[in-house]
Short mmCIF file of C-alpha atoms in Angstrom, two decimals:
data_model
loop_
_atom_site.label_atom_id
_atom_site.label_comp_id
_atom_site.label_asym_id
_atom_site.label_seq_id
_atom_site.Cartn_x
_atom_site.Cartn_y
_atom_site.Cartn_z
CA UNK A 61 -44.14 66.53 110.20
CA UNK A 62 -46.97 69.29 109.77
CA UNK A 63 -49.44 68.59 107.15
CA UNK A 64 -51.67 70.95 107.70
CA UNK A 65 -51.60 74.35 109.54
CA UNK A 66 -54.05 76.60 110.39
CA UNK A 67 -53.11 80.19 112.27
CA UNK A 68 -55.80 82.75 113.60
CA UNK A 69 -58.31 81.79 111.27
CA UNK A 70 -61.19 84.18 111.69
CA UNK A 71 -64.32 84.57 109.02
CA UNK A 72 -67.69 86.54 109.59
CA UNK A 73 -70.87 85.79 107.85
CA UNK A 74 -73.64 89.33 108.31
CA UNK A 75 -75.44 87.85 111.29
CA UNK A 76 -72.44 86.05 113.44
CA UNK A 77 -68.52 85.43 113.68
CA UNK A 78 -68.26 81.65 112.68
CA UNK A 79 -64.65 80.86 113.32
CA UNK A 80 -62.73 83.47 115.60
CA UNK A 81 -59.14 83.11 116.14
CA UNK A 82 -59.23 79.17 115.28
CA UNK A 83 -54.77 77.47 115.08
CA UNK A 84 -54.56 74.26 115.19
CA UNK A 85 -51.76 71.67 113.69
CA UNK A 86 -52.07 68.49 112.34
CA UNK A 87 -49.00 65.87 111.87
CA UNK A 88 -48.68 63.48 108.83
CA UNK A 89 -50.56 60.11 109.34
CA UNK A 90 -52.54 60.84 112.17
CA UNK A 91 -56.67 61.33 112.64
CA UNK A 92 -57.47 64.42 114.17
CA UNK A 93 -60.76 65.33 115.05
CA UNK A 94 -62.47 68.71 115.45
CA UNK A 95 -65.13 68.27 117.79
CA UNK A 96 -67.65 70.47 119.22
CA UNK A 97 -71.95 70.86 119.16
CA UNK A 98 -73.41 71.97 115.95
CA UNK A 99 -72.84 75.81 115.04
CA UNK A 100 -69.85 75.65 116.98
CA UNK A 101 -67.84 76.81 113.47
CA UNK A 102 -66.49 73.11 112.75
CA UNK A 103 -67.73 72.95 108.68
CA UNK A 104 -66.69 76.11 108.22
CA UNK A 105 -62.92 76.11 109.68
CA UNK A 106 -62.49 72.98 107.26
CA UNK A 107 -64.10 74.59 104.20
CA UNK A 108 -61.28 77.61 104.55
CA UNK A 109 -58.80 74.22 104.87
CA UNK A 110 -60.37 72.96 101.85
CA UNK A 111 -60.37 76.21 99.86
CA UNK A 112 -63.82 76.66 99.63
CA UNK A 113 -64.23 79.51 101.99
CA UNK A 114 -61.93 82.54 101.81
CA UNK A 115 -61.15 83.75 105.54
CA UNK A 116 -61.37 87.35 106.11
CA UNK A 117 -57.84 86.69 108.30
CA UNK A 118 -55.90 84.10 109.10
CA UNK A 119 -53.21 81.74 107.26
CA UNK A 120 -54.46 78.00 105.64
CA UNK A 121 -51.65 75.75 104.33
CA UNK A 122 -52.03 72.29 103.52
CA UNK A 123 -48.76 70.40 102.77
CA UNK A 124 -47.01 73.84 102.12
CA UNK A 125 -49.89 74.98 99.86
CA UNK A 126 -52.06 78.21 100.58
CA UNK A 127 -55.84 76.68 99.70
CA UNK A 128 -56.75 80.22 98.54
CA UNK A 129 -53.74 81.07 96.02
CA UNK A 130 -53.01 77.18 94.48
CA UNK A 131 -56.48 75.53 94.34
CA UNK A 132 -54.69 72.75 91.79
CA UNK A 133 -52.12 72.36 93.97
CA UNK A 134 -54.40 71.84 96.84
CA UNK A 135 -56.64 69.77 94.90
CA UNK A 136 -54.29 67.32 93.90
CA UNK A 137 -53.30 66.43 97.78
CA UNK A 138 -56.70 67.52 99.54
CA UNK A 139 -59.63 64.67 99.48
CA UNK A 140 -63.01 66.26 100.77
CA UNK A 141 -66.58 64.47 101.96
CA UNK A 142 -68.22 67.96 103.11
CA UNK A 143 -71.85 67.30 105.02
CA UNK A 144 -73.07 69.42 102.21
CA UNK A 145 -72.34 67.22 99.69
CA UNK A 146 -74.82 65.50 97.39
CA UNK A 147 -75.06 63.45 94.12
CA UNK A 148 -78.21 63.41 91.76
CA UNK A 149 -80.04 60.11 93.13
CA UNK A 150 -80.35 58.90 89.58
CA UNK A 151 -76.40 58.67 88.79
CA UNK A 152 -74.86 55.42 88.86
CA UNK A 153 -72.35 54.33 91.38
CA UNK A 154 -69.65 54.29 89.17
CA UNK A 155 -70.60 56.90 87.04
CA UNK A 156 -70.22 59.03 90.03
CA UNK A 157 -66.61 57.55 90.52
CA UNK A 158 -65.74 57.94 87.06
CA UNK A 159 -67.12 61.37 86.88
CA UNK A 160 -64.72 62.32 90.16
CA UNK A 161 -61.41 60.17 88.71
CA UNK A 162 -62.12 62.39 85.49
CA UNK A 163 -60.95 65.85 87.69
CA UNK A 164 -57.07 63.92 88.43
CA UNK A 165 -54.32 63.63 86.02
CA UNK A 166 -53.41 60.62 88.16
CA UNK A 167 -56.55 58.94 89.51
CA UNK A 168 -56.68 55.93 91.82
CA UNK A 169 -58.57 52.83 90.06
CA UNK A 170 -61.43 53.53 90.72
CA UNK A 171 -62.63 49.83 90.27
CA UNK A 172 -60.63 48.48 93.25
CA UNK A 173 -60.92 51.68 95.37
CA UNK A 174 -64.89 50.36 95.32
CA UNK A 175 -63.85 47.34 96.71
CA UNK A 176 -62.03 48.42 99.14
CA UNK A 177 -65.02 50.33 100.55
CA UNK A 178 -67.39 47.07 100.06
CA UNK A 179 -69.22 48.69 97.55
CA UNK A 180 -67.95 45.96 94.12
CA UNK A 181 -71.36 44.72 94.53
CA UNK A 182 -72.96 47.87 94.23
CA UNK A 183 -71.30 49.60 91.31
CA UNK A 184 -74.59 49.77 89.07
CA UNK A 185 -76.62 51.05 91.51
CA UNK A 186 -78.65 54.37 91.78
CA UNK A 187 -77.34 56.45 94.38
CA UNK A 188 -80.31 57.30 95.44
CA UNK A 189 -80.98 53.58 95.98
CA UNK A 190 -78.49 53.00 98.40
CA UNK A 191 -78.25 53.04 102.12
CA UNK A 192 -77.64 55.59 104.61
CA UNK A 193 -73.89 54.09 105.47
CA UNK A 194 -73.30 52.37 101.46
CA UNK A 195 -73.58 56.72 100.84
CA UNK A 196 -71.05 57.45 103.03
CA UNK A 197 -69.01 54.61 101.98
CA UNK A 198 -69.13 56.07 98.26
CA UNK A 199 -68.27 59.68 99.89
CA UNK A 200 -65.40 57.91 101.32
CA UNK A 201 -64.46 56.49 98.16
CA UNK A 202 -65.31 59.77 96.24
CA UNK A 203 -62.83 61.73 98.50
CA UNK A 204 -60.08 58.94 98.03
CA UNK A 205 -59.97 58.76 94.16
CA UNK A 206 -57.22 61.38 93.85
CA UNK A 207 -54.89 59.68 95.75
CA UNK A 208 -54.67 62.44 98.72
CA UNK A 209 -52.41 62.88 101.06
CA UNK A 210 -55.34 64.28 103.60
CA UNK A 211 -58.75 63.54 103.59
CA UNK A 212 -61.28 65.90 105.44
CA UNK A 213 -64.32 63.85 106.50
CA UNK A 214 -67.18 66.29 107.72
CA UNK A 215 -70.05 65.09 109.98
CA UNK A 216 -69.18 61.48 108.47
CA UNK A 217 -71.86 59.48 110.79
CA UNK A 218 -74.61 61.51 111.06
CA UNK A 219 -77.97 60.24 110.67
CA UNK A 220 -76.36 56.38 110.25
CA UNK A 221 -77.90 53.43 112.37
CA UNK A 222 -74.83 51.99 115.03
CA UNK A 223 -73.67 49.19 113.19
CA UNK A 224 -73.06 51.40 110.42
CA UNK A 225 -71.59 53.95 112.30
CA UNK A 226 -69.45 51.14 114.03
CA UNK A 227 -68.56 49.96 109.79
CA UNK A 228 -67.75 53.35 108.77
CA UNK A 229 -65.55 53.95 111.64
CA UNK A 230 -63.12 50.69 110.53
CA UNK A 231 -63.24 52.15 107.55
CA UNK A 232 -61.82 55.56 108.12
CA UNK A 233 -58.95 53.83 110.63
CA UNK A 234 -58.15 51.27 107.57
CA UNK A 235 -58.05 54.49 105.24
CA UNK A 236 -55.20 56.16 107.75
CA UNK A 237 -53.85 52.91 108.15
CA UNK A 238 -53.13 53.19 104.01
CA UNK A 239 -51.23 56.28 104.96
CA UNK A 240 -53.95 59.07 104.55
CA UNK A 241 -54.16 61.63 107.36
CA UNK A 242 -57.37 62.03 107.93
CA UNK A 243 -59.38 65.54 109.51
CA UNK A 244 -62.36 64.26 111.12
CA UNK A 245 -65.65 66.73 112.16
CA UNK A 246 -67.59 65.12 114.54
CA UNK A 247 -70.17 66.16 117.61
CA UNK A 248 -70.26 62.51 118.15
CA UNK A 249 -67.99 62.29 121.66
CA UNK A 250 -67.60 58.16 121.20
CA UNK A 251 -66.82 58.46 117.52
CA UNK A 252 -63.87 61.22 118.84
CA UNK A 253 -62.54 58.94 121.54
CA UNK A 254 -62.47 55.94 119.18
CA UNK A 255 -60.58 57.35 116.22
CA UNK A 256 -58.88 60.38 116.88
CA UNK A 257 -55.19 60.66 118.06
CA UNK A 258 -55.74 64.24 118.81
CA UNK A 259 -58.82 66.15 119.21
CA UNK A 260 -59.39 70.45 118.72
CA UNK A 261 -62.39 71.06 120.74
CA UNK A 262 -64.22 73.86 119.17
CA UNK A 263 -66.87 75.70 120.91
CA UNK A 264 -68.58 79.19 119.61
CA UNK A 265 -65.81 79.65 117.19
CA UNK A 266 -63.10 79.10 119.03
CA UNK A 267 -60.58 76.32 120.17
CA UNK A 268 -60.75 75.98 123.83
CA UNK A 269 -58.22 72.90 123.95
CA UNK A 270 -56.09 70.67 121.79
CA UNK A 271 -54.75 67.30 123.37
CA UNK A 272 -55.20 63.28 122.50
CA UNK A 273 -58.32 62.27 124.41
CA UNK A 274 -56.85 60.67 127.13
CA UNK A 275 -55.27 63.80 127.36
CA UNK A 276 -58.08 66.10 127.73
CA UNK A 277 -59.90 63.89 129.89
CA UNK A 278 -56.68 63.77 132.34
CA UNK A 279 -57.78 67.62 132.30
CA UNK A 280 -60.69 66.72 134.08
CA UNK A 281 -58.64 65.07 136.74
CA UNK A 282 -59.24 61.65 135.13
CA UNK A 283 -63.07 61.47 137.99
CA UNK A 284 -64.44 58.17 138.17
CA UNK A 285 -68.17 57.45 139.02
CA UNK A 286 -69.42 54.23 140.56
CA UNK A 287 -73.47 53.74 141.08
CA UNK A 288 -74.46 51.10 142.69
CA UNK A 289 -77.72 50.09 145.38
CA UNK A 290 -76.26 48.94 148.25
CA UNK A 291 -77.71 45.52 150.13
CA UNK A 292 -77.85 47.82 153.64
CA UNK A 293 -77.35 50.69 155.33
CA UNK A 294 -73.89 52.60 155.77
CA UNK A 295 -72.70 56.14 156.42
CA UNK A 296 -71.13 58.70 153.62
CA UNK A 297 -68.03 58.60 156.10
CA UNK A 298 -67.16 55.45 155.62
CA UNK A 299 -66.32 55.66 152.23
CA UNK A 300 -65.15 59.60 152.36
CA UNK A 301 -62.56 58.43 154.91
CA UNK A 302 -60.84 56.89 152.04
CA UNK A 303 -58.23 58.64 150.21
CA UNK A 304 -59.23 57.73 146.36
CA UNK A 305 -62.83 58.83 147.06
CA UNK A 306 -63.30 63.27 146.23
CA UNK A 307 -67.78 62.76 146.83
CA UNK A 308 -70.59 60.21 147.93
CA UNK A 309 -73.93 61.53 146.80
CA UNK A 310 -77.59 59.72 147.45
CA UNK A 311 -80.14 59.73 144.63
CA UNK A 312 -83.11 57.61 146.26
CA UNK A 313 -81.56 54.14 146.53
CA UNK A 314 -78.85 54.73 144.46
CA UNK A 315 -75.56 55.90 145.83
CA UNK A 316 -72.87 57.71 143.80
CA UNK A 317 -68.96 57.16 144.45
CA UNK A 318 -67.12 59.72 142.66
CA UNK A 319 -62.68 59.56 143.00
CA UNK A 320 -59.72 58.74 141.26
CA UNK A 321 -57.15 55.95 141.06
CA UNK A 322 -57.99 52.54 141.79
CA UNK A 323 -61.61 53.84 143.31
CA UNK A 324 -63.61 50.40 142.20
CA UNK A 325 -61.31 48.23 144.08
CA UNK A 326 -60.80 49.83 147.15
CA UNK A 327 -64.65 50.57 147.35
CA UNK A 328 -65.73 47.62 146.91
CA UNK A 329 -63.39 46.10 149.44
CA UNK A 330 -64.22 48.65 151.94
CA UNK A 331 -68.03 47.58 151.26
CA UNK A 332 -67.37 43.83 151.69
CA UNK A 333 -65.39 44.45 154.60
CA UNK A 334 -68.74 45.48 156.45
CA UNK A 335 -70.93 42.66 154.54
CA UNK A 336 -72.02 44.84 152.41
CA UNK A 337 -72.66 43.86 148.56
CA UNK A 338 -72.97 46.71 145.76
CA UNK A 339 -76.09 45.58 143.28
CA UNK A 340 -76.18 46.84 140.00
CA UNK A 341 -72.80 48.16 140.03
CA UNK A 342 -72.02 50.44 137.12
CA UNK A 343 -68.46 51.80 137.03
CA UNK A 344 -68.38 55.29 134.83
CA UNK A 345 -65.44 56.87 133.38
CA UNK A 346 -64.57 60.59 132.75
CA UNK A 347 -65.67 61.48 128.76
CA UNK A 348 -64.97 64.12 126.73
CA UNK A 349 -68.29 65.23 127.28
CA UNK A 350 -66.91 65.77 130.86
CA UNK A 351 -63.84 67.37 129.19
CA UNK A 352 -66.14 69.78 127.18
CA UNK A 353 -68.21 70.98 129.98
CA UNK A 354 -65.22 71.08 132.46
CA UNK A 355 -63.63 73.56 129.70
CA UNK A 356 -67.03 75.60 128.74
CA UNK A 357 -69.29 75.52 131.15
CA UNK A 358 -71.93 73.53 128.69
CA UNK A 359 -72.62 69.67 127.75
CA UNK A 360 -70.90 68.33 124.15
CA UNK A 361 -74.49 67.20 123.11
#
């Protein structure tokens, strides 16, 4: 089932086109990201989805609902954590989630929904006393106190350390897992191919591909890399003769083994079988970041 669907979106600010021609689909229950560099039009194709941008073309709807005509409606099934969001730092943690459950006829307890996010020890604290990731946890929180049926999570990550980006990634898959689709913004290429069972890669305002990961880096051709510095010498042929290897390349002492299928293996044995030992053997597989650049002509990040 569709929960959301967005068709030729297009808006222009005076200086630039942020979002040209933008459709993309997203099914009940699953996470689907929108990935793509910064000024790339992400933020703003999800504020038309949240109703807080009117497109100058284009159709929005949202479980049936048009964002721009039913704004109760949409509010009622639509959780938002924009990037652009901010609280005063001197309200309280739960004044902040009482404030929000205030705006629902039928809000989620509030009480519990802290828990859930690990912030039940933090509930009298100053927002502006809290921690990079305990903020986004509260956004998180914030978003969910409505009960939604879609949350839109913008630029979630950004700025936190690892292990609380790593913290506030289980967090978003336990949210879907409590039946929440989720839309996820991200330039963060690991934090895509973690989370996300599809991906819209967006790219000067416009989607240049829509697949699962997997699927867009099968678009690639699925290239693996192996570096490694081997123990002696050897000739390019001897691994190009091989059908799974596509390049060899030299970088000083470092050789690189680019191919597909079961390229590792059949390297390696084709090394040992002329006593010769890869050191500091580092096997590399294709990214999105390889997607992206395969499909614009420019790195993700």
């Amino acid at each position: 089932m569709k929960i959301i669907e967005v068709r030729n979106l297009h808006k222009r600010y005076p200086d630039h086109v942020a979002v040209d021609d933008v459709s993309f689909e997203v099914s009940d229950g699953e996470i689907f990201g929108i990935l793509g560099p910064n000024g790339a039009g992400k933020t703003t194709s999800v504020e038309c989805v949240a109703g807080l941008r009117t497109p100058d073309r284009g159709t929005v709807r949202v479980t049936g609902i048009d964002p721009q005509q039913d704004r109760d409606a949409l509010r009622r099934v639509l959780g938002t954590q924009l990037q652009s969001a901010a609280l005063p730092d001197k309200i309280k943690v739960w004044e902040a989630m009482d404030l929000y459950a205030s705006f629902y006829p039928d809000p989620a307890d509030w009480s519990e929904l802290l828990e859930r996010v690990g912030l039940g020890d933090k509930r009298g604290t100053h927002f502006g006393k809290l921690s990079g990731g305990q903020r986004q946890r509260l956004s998180v929180a914030l978003a969910l106190v409505g009960r939604p049926r879609v949350a839109v999570l913008d630029e979630l990550t950004t700025g936190l350390d690892p292990q609380a980006r790593r913290d506030t990634w289980e967090l978003i898959e336990q949210v879907r897992d409590s039946g929440v689709t989720i839309v996820l913004v991200t330039h963060f290429m690991e934090e895509a191919e973690r989370l996300c069972d599809r991906v819209a890669l967006i790219d000067a305002g416009r989607v240049v591909a829509t697949d699962s990961p997997a699927g867009l880096i099968a678009q690639v051709g699925g290239a693996q890399r192996l570096r490694f510095r081997p123990t002696g010498p050897f000739s390019d042929d001897l691994l190009l003769a091989l059908p799974e290897v596509t390049e060899v390349a030299r970088s000083g002492q470092q050789v690189v083994v680019t191919g597909t299928g079961d390229l590792a293996s059949v390297v390696m044995l084709t090394l040992a079988n002329h006593q010769i030992v890869p050191g500091d053997l580092r096997i590399e597989q294709a990214t999105l970041d390889d997607a992206f650049l395969a499909l614009t002509g420019r790195k993700l990040s």
